[in-house]
CSV table of C-alpha atoms and ligand atoms in Angstrom, one decimal:
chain,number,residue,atom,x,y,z
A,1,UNK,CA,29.6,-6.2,-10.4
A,2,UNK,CA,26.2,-6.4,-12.4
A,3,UNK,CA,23.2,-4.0,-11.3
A,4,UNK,CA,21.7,-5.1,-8.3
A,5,UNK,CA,18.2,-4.5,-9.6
A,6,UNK,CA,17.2,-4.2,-13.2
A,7,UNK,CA,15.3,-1.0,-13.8
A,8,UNK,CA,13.0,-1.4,-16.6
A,9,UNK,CA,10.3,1.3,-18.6
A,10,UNK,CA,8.2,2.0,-21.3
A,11,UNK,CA,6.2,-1.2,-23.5
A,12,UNK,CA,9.4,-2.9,-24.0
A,13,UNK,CA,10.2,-2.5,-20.2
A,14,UNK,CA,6.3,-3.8,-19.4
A,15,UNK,CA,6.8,-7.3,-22.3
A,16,UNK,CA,10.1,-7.7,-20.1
A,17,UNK,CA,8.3,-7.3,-16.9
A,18,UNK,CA,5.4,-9.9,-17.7
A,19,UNK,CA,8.0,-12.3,-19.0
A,20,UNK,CA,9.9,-12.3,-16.2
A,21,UNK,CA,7.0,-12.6,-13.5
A,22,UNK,CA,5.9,-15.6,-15.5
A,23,UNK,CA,9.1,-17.6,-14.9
A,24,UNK,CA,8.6,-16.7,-11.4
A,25,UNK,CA,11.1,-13.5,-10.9
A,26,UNK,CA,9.9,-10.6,-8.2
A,27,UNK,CA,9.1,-7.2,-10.1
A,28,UNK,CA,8.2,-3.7,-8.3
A,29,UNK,CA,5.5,-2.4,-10.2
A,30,UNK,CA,3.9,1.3,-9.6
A,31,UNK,CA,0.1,1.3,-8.8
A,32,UNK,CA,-1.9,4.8,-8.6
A,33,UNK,CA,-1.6,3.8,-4.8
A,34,UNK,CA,2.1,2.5,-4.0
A,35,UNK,CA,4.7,0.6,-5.7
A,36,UNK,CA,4.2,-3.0,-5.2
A,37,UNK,CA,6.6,-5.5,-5.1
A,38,UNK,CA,5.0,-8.3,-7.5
A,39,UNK,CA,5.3,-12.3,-7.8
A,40,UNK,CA,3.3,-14.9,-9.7
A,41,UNK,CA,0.6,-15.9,-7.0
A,42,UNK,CA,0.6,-19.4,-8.1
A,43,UNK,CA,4.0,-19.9,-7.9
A,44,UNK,CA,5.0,-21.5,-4.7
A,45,UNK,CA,8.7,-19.7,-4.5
A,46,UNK,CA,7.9,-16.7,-5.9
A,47,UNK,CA,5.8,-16.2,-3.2
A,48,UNK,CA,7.9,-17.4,-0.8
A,49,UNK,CA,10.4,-14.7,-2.3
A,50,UNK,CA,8.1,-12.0,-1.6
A,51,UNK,CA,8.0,-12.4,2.0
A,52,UNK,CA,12.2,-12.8,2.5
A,53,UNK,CA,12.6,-10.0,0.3
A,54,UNK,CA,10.2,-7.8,2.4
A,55,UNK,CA,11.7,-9.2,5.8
A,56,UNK,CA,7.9,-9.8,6.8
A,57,UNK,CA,8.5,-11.2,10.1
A,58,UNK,CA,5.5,-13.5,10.2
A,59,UNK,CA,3.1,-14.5,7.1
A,60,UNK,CA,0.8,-11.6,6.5
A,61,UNK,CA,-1.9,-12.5,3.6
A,62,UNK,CA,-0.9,-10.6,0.2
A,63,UNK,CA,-3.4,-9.0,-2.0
A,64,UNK,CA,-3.7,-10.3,-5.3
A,65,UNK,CA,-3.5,-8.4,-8.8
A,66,UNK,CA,-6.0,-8.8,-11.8
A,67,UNK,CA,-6.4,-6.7,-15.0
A,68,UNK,CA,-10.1,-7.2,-14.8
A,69,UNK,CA,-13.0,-8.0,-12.0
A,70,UNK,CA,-13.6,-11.3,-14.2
A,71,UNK,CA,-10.7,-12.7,-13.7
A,72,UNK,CA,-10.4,-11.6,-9.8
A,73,UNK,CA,-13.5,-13.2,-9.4
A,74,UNK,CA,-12.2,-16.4,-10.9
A,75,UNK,CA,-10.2,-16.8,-7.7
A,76,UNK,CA,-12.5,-15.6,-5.4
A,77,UNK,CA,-16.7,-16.0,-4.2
A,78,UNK,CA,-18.5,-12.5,-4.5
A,79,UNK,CA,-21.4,-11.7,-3.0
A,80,UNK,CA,-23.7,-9.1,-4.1
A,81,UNK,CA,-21.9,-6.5,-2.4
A,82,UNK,CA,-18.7,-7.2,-3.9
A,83,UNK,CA,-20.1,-7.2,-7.3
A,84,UNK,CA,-21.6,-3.7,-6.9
A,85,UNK,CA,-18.4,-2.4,-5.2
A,86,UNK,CA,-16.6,-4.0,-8.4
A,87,UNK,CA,-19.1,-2.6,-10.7
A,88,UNK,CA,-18.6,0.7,-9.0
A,89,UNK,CA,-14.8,1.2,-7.5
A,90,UNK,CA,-12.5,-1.3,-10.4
A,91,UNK,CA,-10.4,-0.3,-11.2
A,92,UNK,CA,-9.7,1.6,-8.3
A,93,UNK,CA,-8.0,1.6,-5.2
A,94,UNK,CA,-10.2,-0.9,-2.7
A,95,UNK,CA,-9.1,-4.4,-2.4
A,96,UNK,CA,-12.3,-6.7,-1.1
A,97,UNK,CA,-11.4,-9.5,1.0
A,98,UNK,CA,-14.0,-12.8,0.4
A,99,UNK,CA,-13.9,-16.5,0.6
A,100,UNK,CA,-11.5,-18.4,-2.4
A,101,UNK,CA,-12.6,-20.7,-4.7
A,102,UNK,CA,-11.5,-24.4,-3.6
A,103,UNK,CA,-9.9,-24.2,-7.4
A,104,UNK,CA,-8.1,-21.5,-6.6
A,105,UNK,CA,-4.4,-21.7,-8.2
A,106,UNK,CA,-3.3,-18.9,-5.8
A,107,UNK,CA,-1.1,-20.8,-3.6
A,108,UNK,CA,-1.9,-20.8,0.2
A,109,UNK,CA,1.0,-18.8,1.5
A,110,UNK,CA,-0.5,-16.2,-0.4
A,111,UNK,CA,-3.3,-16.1,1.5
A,112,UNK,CA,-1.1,-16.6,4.8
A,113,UNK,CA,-3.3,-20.2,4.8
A,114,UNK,CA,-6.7,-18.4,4.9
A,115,UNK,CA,-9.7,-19.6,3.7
A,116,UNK,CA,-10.2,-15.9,2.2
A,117,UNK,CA,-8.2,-14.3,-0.1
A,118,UNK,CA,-8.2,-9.9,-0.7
A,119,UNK,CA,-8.3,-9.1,-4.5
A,120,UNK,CA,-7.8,-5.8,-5.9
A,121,UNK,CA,-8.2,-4.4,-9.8
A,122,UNK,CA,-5.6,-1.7,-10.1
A,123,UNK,CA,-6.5,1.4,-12.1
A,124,UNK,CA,-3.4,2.7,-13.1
A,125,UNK,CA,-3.1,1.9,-16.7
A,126,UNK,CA,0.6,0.2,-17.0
A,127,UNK,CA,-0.1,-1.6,-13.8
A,128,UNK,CA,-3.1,-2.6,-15.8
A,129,UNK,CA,-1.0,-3.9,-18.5
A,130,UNK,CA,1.6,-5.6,-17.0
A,131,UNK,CA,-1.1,-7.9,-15.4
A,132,UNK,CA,-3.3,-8.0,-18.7
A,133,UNK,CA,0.2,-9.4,-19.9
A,134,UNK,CA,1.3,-11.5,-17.5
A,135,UNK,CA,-2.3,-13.5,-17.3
A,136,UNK,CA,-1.4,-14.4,-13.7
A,137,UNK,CA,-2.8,-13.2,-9.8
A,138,UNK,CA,-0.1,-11.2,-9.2
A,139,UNK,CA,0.5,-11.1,-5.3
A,140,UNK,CA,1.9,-7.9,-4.4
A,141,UNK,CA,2.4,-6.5,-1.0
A,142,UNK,CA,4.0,-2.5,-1.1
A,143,UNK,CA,7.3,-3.0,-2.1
A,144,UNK,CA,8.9,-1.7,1.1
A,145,UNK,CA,10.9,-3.3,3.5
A,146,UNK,CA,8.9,-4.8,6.2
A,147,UNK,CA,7.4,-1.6,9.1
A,148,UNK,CA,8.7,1.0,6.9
A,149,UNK,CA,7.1,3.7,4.9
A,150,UNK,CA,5.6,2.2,1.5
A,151,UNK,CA,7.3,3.6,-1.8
A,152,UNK,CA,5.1,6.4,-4.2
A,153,UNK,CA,8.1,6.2,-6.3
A,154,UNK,CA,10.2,3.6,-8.3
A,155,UNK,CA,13.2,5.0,-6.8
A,156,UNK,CA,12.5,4.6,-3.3
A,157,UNK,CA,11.8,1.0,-4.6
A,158,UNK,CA,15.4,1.1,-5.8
A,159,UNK,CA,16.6,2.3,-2.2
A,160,UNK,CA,15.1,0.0,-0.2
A,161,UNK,CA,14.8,-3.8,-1.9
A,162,UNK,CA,17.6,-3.7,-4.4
A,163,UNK,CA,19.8,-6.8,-4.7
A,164,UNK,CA,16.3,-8.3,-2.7
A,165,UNK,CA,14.7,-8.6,-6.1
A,166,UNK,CA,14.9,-8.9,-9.8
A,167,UNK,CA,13.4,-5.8,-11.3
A,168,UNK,CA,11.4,-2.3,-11.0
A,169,UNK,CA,9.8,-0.9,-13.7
A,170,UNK,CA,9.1,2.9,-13.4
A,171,UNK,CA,5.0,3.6,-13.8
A,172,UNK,CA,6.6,7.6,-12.5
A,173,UNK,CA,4.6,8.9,-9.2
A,174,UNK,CA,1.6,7.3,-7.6
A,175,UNK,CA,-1.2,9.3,-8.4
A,176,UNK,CA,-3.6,8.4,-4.9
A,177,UNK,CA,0.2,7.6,-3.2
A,178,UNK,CA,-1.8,5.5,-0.1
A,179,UNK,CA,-2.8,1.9,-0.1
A,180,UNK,CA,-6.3,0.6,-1.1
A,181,UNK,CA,-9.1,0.6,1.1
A,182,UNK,CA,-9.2,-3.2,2.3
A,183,UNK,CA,-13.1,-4.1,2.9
A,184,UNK,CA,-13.6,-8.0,4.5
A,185,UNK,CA,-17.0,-8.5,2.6
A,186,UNK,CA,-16.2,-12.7,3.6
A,187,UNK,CA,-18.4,-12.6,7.4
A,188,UNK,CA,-21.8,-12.0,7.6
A,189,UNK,CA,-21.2,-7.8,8.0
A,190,UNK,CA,-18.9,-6.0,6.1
A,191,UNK,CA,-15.8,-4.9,8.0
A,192,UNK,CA,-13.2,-2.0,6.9
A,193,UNK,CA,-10.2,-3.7,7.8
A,194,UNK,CA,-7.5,-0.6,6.2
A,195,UNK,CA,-9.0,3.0,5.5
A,196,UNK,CA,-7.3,3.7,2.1
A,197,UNK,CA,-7.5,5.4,-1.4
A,198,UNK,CA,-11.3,4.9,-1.2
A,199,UNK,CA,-13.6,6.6,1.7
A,200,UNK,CA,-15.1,4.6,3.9
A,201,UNK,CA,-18.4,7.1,3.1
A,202,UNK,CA,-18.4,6.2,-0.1
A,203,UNK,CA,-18.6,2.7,0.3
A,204,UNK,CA,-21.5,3.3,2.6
A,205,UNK,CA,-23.2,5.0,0.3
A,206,UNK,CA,-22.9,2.4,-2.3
A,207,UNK,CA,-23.6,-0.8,0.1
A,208,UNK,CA,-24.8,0.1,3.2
A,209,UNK,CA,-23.2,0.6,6.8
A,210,UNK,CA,-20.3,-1.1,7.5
A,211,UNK,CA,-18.2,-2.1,11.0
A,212,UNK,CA,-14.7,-0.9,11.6
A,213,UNK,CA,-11.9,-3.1,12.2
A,214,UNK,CA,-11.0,-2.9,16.3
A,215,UNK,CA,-9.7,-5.8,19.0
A,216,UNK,CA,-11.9,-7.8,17.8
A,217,UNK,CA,-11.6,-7.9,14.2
A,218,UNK,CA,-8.0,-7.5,14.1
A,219,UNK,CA,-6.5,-10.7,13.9
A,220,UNK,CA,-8.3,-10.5,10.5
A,221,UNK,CA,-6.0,-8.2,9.2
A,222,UNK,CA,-3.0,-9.7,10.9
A,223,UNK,CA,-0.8,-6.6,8.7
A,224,UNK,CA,-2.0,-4.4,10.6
A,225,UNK,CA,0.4,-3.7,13.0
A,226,UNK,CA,-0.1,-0.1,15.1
A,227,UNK,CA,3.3,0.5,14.6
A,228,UNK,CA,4.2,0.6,10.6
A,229,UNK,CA,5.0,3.0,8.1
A,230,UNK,CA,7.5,4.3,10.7
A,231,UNK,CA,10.4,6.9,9.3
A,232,UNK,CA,13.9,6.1,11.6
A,233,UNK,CA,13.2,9.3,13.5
A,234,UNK,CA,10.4,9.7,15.8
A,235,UNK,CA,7.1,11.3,14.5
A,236,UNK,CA,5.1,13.6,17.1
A,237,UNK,CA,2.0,13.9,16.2
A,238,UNK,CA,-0.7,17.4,16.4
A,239,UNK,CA,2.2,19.8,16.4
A,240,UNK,CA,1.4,23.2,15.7
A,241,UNK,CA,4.8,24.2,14.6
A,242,UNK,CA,8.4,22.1,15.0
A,243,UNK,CA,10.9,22.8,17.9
A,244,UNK,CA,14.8,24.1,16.5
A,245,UNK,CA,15.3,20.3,16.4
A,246,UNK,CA,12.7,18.8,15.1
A,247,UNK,CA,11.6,18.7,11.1
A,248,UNK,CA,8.1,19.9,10.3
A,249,UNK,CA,5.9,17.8,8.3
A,250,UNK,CA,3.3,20.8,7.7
A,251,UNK,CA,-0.4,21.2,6.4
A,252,UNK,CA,-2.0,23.8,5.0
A,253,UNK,CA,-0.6,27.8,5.6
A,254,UNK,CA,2.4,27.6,7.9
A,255,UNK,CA,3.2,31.1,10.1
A,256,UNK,CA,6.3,29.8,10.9
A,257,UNK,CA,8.3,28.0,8.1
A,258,UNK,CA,11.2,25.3,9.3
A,259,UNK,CA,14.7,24.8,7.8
A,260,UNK,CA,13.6,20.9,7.2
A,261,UNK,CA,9.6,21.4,6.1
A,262,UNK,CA,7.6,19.3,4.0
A,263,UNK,CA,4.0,20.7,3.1
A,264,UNK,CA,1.2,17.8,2.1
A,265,UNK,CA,-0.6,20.4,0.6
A,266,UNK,CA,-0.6,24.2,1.1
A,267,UNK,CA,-4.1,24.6,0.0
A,268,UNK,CA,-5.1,22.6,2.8
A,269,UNK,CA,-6.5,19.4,0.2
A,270,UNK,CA,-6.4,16.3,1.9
A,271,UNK,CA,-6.3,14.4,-1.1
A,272,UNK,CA,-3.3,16.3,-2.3
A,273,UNK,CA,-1.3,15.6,1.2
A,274,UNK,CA,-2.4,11.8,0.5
A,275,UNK,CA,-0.3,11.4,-2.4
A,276,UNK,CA,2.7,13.3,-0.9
A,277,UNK,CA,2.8,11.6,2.5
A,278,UNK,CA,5.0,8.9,2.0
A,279,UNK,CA,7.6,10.8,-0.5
A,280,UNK,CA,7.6,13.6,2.6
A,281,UNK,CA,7.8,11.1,5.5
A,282,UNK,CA,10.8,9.6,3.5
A,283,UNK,CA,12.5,13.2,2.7
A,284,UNK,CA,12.0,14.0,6.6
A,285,UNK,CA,13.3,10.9,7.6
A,286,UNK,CA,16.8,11.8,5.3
A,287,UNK,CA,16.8,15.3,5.2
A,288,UNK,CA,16.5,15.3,9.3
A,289,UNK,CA,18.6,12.9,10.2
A,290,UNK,CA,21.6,14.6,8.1
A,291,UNK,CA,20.7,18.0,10.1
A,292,UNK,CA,20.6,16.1,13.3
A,293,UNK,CA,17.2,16.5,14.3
A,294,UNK,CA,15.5,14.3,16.8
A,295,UNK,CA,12.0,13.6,15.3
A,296,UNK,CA,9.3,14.7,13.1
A,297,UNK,CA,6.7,17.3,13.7
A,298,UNK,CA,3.3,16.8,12.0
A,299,UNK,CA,0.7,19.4,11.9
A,300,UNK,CA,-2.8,18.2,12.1
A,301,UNK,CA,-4.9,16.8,9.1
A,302,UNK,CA,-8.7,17.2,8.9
A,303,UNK,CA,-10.7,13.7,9.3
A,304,UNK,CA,-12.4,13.9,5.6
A,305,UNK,CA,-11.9,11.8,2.7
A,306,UNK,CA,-8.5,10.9,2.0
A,307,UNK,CA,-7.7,12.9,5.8
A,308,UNK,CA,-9.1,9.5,7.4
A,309,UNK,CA,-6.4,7.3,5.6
A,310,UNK,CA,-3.7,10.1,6.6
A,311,UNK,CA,-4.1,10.7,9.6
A,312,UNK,CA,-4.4,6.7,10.0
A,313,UNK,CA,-0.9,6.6,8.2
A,314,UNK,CA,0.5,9.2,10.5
A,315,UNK,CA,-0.7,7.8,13.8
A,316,UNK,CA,1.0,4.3,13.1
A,317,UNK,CA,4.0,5.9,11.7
A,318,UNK,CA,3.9,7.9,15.6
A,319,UNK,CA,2.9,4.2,17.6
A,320,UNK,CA,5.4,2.7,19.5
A,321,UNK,CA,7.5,0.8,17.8
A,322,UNK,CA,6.8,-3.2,18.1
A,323,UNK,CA,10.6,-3.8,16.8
B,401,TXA,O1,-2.6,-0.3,-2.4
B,401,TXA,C1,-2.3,-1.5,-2.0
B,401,TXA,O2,-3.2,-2.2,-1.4
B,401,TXA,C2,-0.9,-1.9,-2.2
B,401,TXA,C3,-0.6,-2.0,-3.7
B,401,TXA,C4,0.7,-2.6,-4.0
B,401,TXA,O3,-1.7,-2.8,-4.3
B,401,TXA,N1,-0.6,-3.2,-1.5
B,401,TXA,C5,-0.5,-3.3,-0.2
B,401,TXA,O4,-0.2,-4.5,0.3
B,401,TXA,O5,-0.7,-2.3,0.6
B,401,TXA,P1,0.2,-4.8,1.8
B,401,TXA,O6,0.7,-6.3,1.8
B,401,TXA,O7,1.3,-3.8,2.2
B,401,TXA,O8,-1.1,-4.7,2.7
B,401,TXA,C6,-2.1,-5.7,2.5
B,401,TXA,C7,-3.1,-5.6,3.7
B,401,TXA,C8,-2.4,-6.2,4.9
B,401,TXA,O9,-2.8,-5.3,6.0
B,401,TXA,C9,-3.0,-7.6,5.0
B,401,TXA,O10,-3.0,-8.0,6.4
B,401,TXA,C10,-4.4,-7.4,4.5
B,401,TXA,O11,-4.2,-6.5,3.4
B,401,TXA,N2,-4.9,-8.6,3.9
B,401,TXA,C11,-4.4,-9.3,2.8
B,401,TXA,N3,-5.1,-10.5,2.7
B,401,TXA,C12,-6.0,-10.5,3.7
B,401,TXA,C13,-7.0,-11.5,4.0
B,401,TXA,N4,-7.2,-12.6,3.4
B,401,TXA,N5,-7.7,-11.2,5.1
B,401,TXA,C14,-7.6,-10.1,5.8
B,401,TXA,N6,-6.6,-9.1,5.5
B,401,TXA,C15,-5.9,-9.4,4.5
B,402,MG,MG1,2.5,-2.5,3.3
C-alpha cells in the first residue's frame, strides 16, 4: 500500500506543491491562522474535491488565496474600504468579502454561486510562496473534516483528511492558530461576519463602525453554523475548575491542577491561548476520551483582542450539536 497522503517540506516540497495544485491536485497548506486544505479556484473539479474531501454537507462559499492584494483584487471590486484594510491588514489574517468581477476565472462553486467572493492575502511566508508559485486563486477552506476543530498543525492535517487528499506540506505551527477575521465590505455597511486573527477594534479604528453578523445577516455567512469546531466530547463552558471526570481546558493560574489539563496560556495572554486553542481542544478531545472522561471543562477567557475570537470558538465548540 502507497502513503495515503504525500507529506511534502522545505523549497523542493513548496515547487512540488505549486505543481501539483496547478494540474488540479488538493494540497493542505499551513497559514499563520490554520492549515488549509487548498485547490486551484478555477478549476471546476478541484473544487468540487474540496468540498467531498471536507464532507461539507451543503456548499459553503470558500475563501480564496492570493500572494498579493493586486492580484486578489483582480478577482474581486474593492471599495475604498477594502483598499485601506488591504493597505493596512495584507498580508494578514482578515479575509474581505465584496462583489466578483464578471471576468472572474474563480469558478462559481467557489463562491457557493454568489455574486461575492471573500479574498484573503495570507502572511505567512511559505503560504506566501506556494501561491506566488502556483499563480492561481487558491480556494482553501481549513483543512478539517467538516464541524470539527480546524488543524494549527500539519499533522492533525495528516489525522483527519488522509487518503481524502493528495498532499500536506508542513509550514510547522500556526503562528495566530484561529481563522481570519471575515468582514462583508460587498452591502452598503460593513458587516463582521467571523471574529478572527484580526480585532474587530481594529478595523474600527481603521474604517469606521461596523455591524455584527446576527439573524439577520447570517444567511450571509451560511458557514457559520453555531455548532462547529466541536471536539467528540462535550465542552462545558465558564467552569471554574473540572469535576474528577471531566478534562480541564484552563486559563491563566489554575489552584487546582487536573490529571487531563490544557492551559491556553498561564500568563493569562489571550493571544497566546488563541494560537493553542485548537491543538488543546484536539489533545482534550484524545487524551479524555482514553481516560474516560465525559466532557471538557473550560475556564473563562477575557473578551479582549484575540479573547473575542476565543471565546467565539469555544461557545460553538459547546452549541448543540446540528449533526
Ligand atoms: O483563516 C482562514 O480563514 C482559513 C485559512 C485556511 O485561510 N480558512 C477558513 O476557511 O477558515 P473556512 O472555509 O473554514 O471558512 C470560511 C468562512 C465560512 O464561514 C464561509 O461561510 C465564509 O468564510 N465565506 C466565504 N465566502 C463567503 C462569501 N462570499 N460571503 C459570505 N461568507 C463567506
Ligand atoms: Mg472551517
Amino acid at each position: 500500500m502507497g502513503p495515503r497522503v504525500k507529506f511534502l517540506s522545505g523549497e523542493q516540497g513548496i515547487a512540488e506543491a505549486a505543481a501539483m495544485l496547478r494540474d488540479g491536485m488538493l494540497v493542505a497548506f499551513g497559514t499563520e491562522t490554520v492549515y488549509g486544505l487548498g485547490g486551484d479556484a478555477t478549476n471546476a473539479q478541484a473544487v468540487a474535491r474540496i468540498f467531498t474531501a471536507k464532507g461539507r454537507p451543503q456548499f459553503n462559499p470558500l475563501i480564496c488565496h492570493y500572494a498579493s492584494g493586486t492580484d486578489a483584487f483582480a478577482d474581486v471590486i474593492p471599495n475604498a474600504a477594502a483598499q485601506h484594510l488591504a493597505a493596512q491588514f495584507w498580508p494578514g489574517p482578515l479575509t474581505l468579502v465584496l462583489p466578483r468581477r464578471a471576468g472572474s476565472a474563480v469558478q462559481l462553486l467557489a463562491g457557493a454561486g454568489l455574486d461575492t467572493l471573500a479574498v484573503r492575502v495570507p502572511a505567512a511566508p511559505p503560504a506566501r510562496a506556494l501561491l506566488a508559485q502556483t499563480g492561481r486563486p487558491i480556494a482553501a477552506p481549513s483543512a478539517n473534516r467538516s464541524g470539527s476543530v480546524s488543524p494549527t498543525d500539519a499533522t492533525h492535517v495528516v489525522a483527519e483528511l488522509a487518503g481524502r487528499i493528495d498532499a500536506v506540506i508542513d509550514f510547522g505551527p500556526c503562528i495566530v492558530g484561529l481563522e481570519s477575521t471575515v468582514l462583508d465590505l460587498s452591502g452598503e455597511r460593513p458587516v463582521l461576519l467571523r471574529p478572527g486573527g484580526i480585532p474587530a477594534a481594529a478595523i474600527i479604528a481603521a474604517i469606521g463602525p461596523i455591524t455584527h453578523s446576527d439573524a439577520s445577516t447570517a444567511l450571509r455567512a451560511p458557514g457559520m453554523l453555531r455548532s462547529h469546531y466541536a471536539p467528540s466530547l462535550p465542552v462545558r463552558l465558564g467552569a471554574t475548575s473540572a469535576a474528577p471526570d471531566e478534562a480541564l481546558l484552563a486559563f491563566g493560574r489554575v489552584e487546582l491542577p487536573s490529571p487531563v489539563m490544557w492551559n491556553l496560556s498561564e500568563t493569562a495572554d489571550v493571544t497566546e491561548a488563541a494560537a493553542r486553542l485548537f491543538a488543546g481542544l484536539r489533545y482534550l478531545d484524545s487524551a479524555g476520551r482514553t481516560a474516560g472522561l465525559r466532557g471538557i471543562a473550560a475556564m473563562p477567557v477575557p473578551e479582549t483582542g484575540l479573547g473575542i475570537a476565543v471565546n467565539d470558538r469555544l461557545r460553538r465548540a459547546a452549541a448543540p450539536r446540528e449533526g
